[in-house]
GROMACS .gro file of C-alpha atoms in nm:
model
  387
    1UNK     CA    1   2.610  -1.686  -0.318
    2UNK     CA    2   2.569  -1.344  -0.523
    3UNK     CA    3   2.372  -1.103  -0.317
    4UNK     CA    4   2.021  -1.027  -0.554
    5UNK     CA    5   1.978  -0.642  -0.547
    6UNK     CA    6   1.761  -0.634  -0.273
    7UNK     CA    7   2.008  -0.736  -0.026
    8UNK     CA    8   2.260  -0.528  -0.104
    9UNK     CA    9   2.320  -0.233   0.173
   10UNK     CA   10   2.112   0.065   0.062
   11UNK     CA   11   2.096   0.394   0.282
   12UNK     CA   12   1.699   0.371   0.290
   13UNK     CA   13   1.777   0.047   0.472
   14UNK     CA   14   2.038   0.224   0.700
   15UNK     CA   15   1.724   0.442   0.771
   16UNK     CA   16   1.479   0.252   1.008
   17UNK     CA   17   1.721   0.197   1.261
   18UNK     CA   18   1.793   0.533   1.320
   19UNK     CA   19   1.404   0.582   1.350
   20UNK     CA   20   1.439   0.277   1.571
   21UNK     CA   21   1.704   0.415   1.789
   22UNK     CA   22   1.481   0.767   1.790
   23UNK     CA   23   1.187   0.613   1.956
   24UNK     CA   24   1.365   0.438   2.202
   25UNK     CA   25   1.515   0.766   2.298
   26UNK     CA   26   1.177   0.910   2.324
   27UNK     CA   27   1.057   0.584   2.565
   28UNK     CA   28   1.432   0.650   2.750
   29UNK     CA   29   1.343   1.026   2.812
   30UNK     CA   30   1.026   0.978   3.068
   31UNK     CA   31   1.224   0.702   3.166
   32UNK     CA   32   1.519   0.868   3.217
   33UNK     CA   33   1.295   1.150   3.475
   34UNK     CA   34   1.492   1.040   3.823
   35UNK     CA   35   1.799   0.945   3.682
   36UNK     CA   36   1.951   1.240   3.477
   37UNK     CA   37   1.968   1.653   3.496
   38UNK     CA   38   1.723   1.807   3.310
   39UNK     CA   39   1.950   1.970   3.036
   40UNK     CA   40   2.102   1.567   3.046
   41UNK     CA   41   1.756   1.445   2.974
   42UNK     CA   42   1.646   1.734   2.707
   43UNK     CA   43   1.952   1.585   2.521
   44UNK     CA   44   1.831   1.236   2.525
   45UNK     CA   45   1.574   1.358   2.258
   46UNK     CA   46   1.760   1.649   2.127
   47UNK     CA   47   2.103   1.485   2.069
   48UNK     CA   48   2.051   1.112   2.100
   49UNK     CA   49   1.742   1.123   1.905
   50UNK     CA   50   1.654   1.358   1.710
   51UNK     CA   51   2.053   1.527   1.578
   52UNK     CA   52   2.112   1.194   1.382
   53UNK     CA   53   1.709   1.128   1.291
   54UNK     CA   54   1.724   1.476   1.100
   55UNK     CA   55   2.079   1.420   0.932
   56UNK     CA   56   2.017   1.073   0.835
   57UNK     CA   57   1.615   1.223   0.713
   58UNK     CA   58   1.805   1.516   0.496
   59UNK     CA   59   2.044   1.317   0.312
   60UNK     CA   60   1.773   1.058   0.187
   61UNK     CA   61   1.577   1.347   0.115
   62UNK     CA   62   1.802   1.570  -0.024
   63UNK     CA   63   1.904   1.307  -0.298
   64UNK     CA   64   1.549   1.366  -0.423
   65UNK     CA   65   1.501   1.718  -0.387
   66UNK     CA   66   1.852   1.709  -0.595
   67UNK     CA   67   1.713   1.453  -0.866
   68UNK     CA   68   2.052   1.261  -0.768
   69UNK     CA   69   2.169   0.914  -0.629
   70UNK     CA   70   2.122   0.805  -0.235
   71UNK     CA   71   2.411   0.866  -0.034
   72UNK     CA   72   2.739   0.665  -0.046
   73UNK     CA   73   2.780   0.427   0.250
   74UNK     CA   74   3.069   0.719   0.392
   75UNK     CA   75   2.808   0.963   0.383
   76UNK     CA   76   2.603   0.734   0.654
   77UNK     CA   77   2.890   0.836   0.910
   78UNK     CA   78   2.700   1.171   0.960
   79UNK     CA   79   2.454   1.081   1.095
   80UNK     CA   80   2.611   0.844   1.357
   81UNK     CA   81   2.848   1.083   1.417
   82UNK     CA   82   2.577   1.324   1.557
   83UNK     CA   83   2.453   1.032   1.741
   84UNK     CA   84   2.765   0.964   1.943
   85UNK     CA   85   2.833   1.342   1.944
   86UNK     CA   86   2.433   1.336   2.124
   87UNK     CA   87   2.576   1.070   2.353
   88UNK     CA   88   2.893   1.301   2.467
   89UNK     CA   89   2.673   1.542   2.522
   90UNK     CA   90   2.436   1.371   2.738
   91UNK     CA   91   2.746   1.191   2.954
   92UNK     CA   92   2.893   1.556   3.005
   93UNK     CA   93   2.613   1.719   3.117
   94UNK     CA   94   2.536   1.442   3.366
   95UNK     CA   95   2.923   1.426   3.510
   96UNK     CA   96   3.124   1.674   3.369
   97UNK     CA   97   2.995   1.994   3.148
   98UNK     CA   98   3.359   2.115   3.054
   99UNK     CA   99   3.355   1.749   2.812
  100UNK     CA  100   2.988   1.915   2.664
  101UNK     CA  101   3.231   2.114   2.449
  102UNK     CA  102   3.368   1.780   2.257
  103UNK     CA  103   2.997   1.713   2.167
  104UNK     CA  104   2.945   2.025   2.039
  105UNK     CA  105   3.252   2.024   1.834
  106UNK     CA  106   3.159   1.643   1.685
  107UNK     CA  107   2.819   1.802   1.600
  108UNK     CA  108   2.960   2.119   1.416
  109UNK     CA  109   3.164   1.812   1.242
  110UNK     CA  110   2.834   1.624   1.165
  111UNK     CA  111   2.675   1.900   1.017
  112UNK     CA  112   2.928   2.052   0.814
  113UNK     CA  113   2.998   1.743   0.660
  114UNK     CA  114   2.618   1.714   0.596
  115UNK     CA  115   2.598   2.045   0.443
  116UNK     CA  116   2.894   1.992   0.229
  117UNK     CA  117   2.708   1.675   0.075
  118UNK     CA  118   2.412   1.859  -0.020
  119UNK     CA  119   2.616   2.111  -0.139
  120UNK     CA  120   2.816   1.886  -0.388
  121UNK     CA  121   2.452   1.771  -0.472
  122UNK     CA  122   2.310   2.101  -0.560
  123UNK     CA  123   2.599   2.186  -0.777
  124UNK     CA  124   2.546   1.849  -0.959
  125UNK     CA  125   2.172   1.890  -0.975
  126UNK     CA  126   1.998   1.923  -1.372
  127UNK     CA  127   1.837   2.227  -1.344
  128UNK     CA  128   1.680   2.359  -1.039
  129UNK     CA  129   1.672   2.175  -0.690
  130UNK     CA  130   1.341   2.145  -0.545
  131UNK     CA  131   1.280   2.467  -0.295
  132UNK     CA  132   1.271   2.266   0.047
  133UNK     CA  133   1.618   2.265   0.009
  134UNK     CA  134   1.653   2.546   0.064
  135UNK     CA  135   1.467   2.513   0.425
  136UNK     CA  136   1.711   2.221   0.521
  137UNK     CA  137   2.026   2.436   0.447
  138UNK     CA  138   1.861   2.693   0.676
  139UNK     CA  139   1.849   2.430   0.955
  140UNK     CA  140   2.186   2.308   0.917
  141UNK     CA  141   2.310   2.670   0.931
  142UNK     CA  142   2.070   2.739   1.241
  143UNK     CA  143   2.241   2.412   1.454
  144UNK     CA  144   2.526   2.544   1.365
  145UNK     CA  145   2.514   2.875   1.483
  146UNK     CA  146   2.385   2.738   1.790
  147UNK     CA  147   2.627   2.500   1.810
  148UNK     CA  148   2.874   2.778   1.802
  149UNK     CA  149   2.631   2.998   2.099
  150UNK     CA  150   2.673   2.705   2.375
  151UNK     CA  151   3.030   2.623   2.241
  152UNK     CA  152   3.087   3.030   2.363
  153UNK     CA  153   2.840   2.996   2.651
  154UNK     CA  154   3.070   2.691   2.772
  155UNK     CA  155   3.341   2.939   2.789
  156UNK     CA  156   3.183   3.273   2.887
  157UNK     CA  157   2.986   3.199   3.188
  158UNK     CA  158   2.864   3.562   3.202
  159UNK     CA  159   2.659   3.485   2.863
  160UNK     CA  160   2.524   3.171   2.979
  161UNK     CA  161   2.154   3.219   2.992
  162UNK     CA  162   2.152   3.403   2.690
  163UNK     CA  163   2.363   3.205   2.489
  164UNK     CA  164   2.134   2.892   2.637
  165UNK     CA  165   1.845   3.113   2.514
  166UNK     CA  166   1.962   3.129   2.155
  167UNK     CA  167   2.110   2.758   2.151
  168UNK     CA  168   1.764   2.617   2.227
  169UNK     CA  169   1.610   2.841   2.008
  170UNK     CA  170   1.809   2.773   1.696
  171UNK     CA  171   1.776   2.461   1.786
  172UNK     CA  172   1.407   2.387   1.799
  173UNK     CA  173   1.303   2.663   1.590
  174UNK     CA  174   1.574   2.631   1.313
  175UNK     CA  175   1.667   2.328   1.268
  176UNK     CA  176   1.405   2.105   1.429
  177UNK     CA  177   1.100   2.319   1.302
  178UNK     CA  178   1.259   2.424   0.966
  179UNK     CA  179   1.345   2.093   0.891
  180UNK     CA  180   0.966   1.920   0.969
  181UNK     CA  181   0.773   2.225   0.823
  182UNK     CA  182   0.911   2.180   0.507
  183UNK     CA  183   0.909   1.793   0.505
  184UNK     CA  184   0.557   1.782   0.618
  185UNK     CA  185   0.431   1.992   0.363
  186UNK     CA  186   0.546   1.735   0.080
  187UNK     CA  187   0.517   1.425   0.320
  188UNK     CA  188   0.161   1.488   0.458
  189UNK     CA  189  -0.004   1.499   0.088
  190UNK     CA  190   0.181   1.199   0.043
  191UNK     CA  191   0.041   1.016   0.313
  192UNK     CA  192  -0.292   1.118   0.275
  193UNK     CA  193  -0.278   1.095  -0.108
  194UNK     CA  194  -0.362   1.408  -0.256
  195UNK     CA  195  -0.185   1.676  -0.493
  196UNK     CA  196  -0.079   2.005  -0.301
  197UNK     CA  197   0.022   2.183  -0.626
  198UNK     CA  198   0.071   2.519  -0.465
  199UNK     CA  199   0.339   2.336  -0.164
  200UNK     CA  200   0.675   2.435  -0.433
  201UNK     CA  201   0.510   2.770  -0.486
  202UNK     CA  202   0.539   2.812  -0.077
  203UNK     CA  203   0.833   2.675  -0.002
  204UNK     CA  204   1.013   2.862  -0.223
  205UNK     CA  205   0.858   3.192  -0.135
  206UNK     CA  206   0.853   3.133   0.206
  207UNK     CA  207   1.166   2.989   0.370
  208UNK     CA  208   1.352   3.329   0.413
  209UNK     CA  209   1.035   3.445   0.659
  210UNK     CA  210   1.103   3.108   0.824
  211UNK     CA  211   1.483   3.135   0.860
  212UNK     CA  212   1.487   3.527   0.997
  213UNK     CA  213   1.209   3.448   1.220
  214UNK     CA  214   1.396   3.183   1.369
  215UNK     CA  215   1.650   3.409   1.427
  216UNK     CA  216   1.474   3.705   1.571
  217UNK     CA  217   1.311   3.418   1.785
  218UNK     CA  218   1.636   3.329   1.902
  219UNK     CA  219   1.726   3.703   1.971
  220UNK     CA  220   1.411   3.789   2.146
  221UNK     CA  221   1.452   3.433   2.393
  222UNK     CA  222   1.763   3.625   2.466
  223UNK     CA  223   1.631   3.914   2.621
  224UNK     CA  224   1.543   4.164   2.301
  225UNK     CA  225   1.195   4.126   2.392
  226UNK     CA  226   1.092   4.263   2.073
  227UNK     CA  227   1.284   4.060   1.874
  228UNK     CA  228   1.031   3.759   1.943
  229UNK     CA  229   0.740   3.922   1.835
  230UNK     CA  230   0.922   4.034   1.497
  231UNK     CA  231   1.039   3.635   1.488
  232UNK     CA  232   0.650   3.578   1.546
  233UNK     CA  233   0.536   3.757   1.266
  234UNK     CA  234   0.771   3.618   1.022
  235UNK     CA  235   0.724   3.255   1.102
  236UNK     CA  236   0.333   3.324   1.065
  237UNK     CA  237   0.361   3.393   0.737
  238UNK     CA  238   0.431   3.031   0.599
  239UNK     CA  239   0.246   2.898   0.875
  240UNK     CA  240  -0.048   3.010   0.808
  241UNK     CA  241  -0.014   3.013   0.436
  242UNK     CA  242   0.023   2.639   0.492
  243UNK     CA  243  -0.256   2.590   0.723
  244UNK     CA  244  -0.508   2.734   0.453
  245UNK     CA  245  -0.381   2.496   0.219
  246UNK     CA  246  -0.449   2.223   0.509
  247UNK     CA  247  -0.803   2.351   0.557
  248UNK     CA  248  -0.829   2.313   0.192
  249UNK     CA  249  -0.740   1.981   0.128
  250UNK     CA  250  -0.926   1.886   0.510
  251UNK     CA  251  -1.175   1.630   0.321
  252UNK     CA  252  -0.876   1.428   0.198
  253UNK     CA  253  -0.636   1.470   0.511
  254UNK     CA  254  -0.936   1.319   0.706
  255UNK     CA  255  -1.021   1.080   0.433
  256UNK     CA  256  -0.653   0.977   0.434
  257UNK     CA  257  -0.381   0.697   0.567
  258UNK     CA  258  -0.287   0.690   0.932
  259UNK     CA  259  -0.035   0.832   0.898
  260UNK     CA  260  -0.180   1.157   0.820
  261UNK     CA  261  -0.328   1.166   1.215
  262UNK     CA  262  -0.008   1.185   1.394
  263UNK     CA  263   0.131   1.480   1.173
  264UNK     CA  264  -0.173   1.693   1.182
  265UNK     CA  265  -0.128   1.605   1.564
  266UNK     CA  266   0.234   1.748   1.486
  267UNK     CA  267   0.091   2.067   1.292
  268UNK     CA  268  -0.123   2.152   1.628
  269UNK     CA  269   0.153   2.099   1.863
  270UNK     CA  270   0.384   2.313   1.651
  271UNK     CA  271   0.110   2.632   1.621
  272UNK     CA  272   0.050   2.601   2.019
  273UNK     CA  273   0.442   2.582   2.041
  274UNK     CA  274   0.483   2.923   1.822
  275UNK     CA  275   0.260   3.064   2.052
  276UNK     CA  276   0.482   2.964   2.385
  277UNK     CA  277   0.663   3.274   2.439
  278UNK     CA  278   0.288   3.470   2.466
  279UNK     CA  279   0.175   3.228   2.726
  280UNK     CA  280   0.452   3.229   2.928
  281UNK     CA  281   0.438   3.618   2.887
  282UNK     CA  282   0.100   3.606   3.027
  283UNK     CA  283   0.167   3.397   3.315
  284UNK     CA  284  -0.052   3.056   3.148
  285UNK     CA  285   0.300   2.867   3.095
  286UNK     CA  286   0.570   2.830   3.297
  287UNK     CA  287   0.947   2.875   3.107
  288UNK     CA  288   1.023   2.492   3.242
  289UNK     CA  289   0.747   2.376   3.020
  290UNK     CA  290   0.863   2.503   2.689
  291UNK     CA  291   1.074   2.126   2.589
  292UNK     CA  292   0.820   1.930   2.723
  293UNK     CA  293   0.552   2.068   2.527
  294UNK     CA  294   0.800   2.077   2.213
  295UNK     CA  295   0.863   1.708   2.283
  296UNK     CA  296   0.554   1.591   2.370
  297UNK     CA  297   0.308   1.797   2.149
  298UNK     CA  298   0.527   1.822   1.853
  299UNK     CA  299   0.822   1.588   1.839
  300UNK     CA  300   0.615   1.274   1.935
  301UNK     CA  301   0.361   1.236   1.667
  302UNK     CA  302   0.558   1.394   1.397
  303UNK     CA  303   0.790   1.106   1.420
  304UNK     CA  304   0.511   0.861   1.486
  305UNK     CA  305   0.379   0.989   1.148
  306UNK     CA  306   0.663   0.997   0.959
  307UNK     CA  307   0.755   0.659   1.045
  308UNK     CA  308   0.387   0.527   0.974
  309UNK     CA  309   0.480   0.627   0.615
  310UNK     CA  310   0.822   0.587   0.578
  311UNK     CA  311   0.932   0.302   0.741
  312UNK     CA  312   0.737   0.015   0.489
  313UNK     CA  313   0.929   0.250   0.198
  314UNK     CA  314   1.286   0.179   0.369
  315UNK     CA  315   1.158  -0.163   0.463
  316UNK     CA  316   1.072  -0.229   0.043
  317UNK     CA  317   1.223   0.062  -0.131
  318UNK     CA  318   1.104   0.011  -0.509
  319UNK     CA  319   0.753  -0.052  -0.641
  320UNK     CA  320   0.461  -0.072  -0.457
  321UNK     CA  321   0.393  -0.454  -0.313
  322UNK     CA  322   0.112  -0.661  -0.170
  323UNK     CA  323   0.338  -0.748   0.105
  324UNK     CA  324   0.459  -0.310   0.168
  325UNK     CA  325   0.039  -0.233   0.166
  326UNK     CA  326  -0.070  -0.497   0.416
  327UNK     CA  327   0.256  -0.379   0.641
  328UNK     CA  328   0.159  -0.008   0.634
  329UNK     CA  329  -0.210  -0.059   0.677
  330UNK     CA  330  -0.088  -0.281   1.017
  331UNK     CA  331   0.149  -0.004   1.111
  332UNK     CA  332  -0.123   0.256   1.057
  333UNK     CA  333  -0.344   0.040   1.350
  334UNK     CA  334  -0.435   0.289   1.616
  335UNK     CA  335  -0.306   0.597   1.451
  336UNK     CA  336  -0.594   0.821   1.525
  337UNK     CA  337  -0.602   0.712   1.913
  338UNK     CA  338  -0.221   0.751   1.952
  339UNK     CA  339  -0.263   1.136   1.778
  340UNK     CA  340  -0.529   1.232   2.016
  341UNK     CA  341  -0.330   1.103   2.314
  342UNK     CA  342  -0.016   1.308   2.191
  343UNK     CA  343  -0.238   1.628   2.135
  344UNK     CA  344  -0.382   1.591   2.529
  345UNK     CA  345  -0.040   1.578   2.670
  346UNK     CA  346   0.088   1.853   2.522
  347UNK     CA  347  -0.180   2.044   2.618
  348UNK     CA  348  -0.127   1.885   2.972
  349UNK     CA  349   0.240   1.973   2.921
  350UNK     CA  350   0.213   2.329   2.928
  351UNK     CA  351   0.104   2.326   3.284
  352UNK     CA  352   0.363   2.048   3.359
  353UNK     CA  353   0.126   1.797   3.481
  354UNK     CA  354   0.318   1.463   3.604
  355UNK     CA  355   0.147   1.223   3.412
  356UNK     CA  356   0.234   1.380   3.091
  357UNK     CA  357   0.584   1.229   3.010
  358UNK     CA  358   0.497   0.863   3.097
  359UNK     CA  359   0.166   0.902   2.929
  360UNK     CA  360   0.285   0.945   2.613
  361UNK     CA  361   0.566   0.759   2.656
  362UNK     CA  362   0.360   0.487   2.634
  363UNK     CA  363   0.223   0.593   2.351
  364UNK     CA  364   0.555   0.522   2.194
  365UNK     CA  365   0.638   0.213   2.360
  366UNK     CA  366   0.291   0.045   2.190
  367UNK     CA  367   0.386   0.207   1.875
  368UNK     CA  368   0.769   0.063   1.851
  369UNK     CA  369   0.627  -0.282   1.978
  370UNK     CA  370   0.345  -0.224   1.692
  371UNK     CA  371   0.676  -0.247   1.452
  372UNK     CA  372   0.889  -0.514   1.590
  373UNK     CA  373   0.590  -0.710   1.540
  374UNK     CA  374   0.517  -0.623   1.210
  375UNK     CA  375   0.890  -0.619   1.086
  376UNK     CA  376   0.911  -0.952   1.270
  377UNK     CA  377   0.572  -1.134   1.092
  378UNK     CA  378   0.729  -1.000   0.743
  379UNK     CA  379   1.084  -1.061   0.803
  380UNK     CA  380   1.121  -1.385   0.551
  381UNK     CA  381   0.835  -1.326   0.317
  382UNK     CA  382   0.881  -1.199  -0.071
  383UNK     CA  383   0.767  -0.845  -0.132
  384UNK     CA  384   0.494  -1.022  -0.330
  385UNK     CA  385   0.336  -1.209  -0.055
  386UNK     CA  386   0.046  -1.107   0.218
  387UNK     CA  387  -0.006  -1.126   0.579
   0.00000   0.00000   0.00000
C-alpha cells in the first residue's frame, strides 16, 4: 500500500522523540543523585539531553529562518550523534575520564556538521535570513570553543579549573542561553498569540552584545574577575530590551496558551541565573549551586513550554485541525501549576535545598505521562476528528 503523505518520515516527526528522550533525561538526573559523579550527572542533562534537543531544535528551525526545505533524513544523524557523543561522555566521567575526550571529539563532529548545514542554507537563502540566525551560529561556535577548552583541560591538568570554568560557561551561556533567548523571543508570541513586531529589530541588533558577553562571562568564571561584570553588562542589553517588550505585551502573555507559563517561568530563571556570579560573590549562593539552579529554574520549564507548543505541530505538521487544538489544549492542563513549581525550586536551588531535584522532577514525570496519554488517546484518529 502507497504511503499517503502524512506517513511518510518527516524531520518534524523525528522531533518529539528527541523531546521525549530530553525529559526522561531530566526525570533520570534527580534520579540519577546516588548513582553517578556530579560532573557524570550534570551531563545527563547537558549531553544526553539537552546537546541533541538543541541540534535537532536548530535544524527545524533554521529551515525557516532560511525560507528553505526541512532537513534531509542524513542531516537527522546530528543530532543523534551528539546524543551518543552525551552518552560517552557521561560513561567516561563515571569510569574512565581519559575516554571523555572521544565525546568531546563526536560533539565537535556534531556541531560542525550542524553548522555546515545552516551554512549551505544561508548561502541558498532568497534574500536575507531571518536575524536569530545569527544567535544560533553564535551558539554553535560557543560549544565549540568549549568543546575545544575541556578537550585542552583533558590534557593540561594545570588548566583544569579554568578551562572547566570556560567549558561550562560557553556552554550554558553560549550555546544553551543563546540558543533559547532567541527562540523564545519568536516562540513565546507564538504561543501566546500576539505580534512582537519589534523581536527582528532586536535580534538583529542585539546578538553581538549576547555573543561577547558570553565570552567575557566565560573569561571572568575563569578568574579575570572583571571580565564577568563586562560579560554582565553586555548580556543586559538584550535582556532587558526584551523584558520591556514582555512587560508590554504582559496583558496577552497572561491572557495566553499554556504554554506561555512555563517559558515566562524560563525568562525568570534565566534573569536570576545572569545574576549567579553576584550572589555567589556575596556569599547568598554557593558555586555548587550554579547547574542546579540552571537546570531547575531555567532548563525545566523552558522545555516544558516549548514542548506544550511544539509537540501537537510535530505531532500534525500542516494546517491547523480539530483533532491538533483539542491535543494542545490537553497538553496545556496544569501549565500554570507546573511553572510555579519550577520557579520555587530554583529559588530553593540556589541554597541547595534537598528536596529541590526530586521536586521538580516530578514535575516532569506528570508532564511526560500528561503526553503519553494524550499521544496515546489520539494515536489512530484523523487530524479531523475530536477527543
Amino acid at each position: 500500500m502507497a504511503m499517503t503523505p502524512l506517513d511518510k518520515p518527516t524531520y518534524a516527526r523525528y522531533l518529539p522523540a528527541m523531546g521525549l528522550v530530553a525529559l526522561a533525561c531530566l526525570i533520570a538526573y534527580a534520579a540519577m543523585a546516588e548513582w553517578l559523579p556530579t560532573e557524570a550527572r550534570s551531563h545527563v542533562i547537558l549531553g544526553a539531553a539537552i546537546l541533541p534537543l538543541i541540534l535537532a531544535n536548530m535544524l527545524y528551525f533554521s529551515a525557516t529562518l532560511t525560507r528553505s526545505s526541512q532537513p534531509t533524513p542524513v542531516v537527522w544523524g546530528w543530532p543523534l550523534l551528539g546524543l551518543l557523543a552525551g552518552v560517552v561522555v557521561i560513561a567516561a566521567l563515571s569510569y574512565d575520564r581519559r575516554w571523555a575526550v572521544l565525546g568531546a571529539v563526536m560533539g565537535m563532529v556534531a556541531v560542525v556538521g550542524t553548522f555546515a548545514w545552516i551554512q549551505k542554507r544561508r548561502k541558498n537563502c532568497l534574500g536575507d535570513p531571518h536575524p536569530g540566525l545569527r544567535w544560533y551560529e553564535g551558539a554553535l561556535v560557543s560549544l565549540m570553543l568549549g568543546l575545544v577548552a575541556i578537550t585542552v583541560g583533558l590534557f593540561m591538568p594545570d588548566y583544569w579549573v579554568p578551562l572547566r570554568s570556560i567549558h561550562l560557561h560557553l556552554n550554558l551561556m553560549g550555546f544553551v542561553g543563546l540558543t533559547a533567548v532567541s527562540t523564545m523571543q519568536v516562540l513565546l508570541p507564538t504561543a501566546a498569540g500576539y505580534a512582537d513586531t519589534d523581536a527582528v529589530r532586536r535580534l538583529h541588533k542585539h546578538w553581538p552584545w549576547a555573543l561577547v558577553g558570553t565570552v567575557a562571562l566565560a573569561l571572568g568564571a575563569a578568574g579575570f574577575r572583571i571580565f564577568y561584570l563586562i560579560g554582565l553588562g553586555a548580556w543586559l542589553v538584550p535582556l532587558v530590551a526584551w523584558l520591556r517588550s514582555l512587560w508590554s505585551f504582559r496583558d496577552k502573555i497572561f491572557d495566553g496558551g499554556g504554554a506561555t507559563w512555563p517559558l515566562l517561568a524560563a525568562v525568570i530563571g534565566f534573569v536570576i541565573m545572569m545574576f549567579s556570579g553576584l550572589f555567589i560573590a556575596l556569599g547568598w549562593m554557593s558555586p555548587e549551586n550554579t547547574l542546579p539552579l540552571f537546570f531547575i529554574g531555567f532548563l525545566f520549564p523552558l522545555i516544558t513550554g516549548a514542548l506544550t507548543h511544539l509537540l501537537p505541530l510535530w505531532w500534525w505538521p500542516g494546517l491547523e485541525t480539530p483533532l491538533r487544538s483539542e491535543a494542545r489544549s490537553a497538553i496545556e492542563l496544569g501549565s500554570p501549576g507546573r511553572a510555579a513549581l519550577f520557579v520555587i525550586c530554583g529559588l530553593g536551588a540556589i541554597k541547595g535545598y534537598a528536596w529541590v531535584a526530586p521536586l521538580a522532577a516530578a514535575g516532569i514525570a506528570q508532564f511526560l505521562l500528561q503526553l503519553v496519554m494524550v499521544k496515546l488517546k489520539t494515536a489512530k484518529m484523523p487530524p479531523g476528528n475530536t477527543f
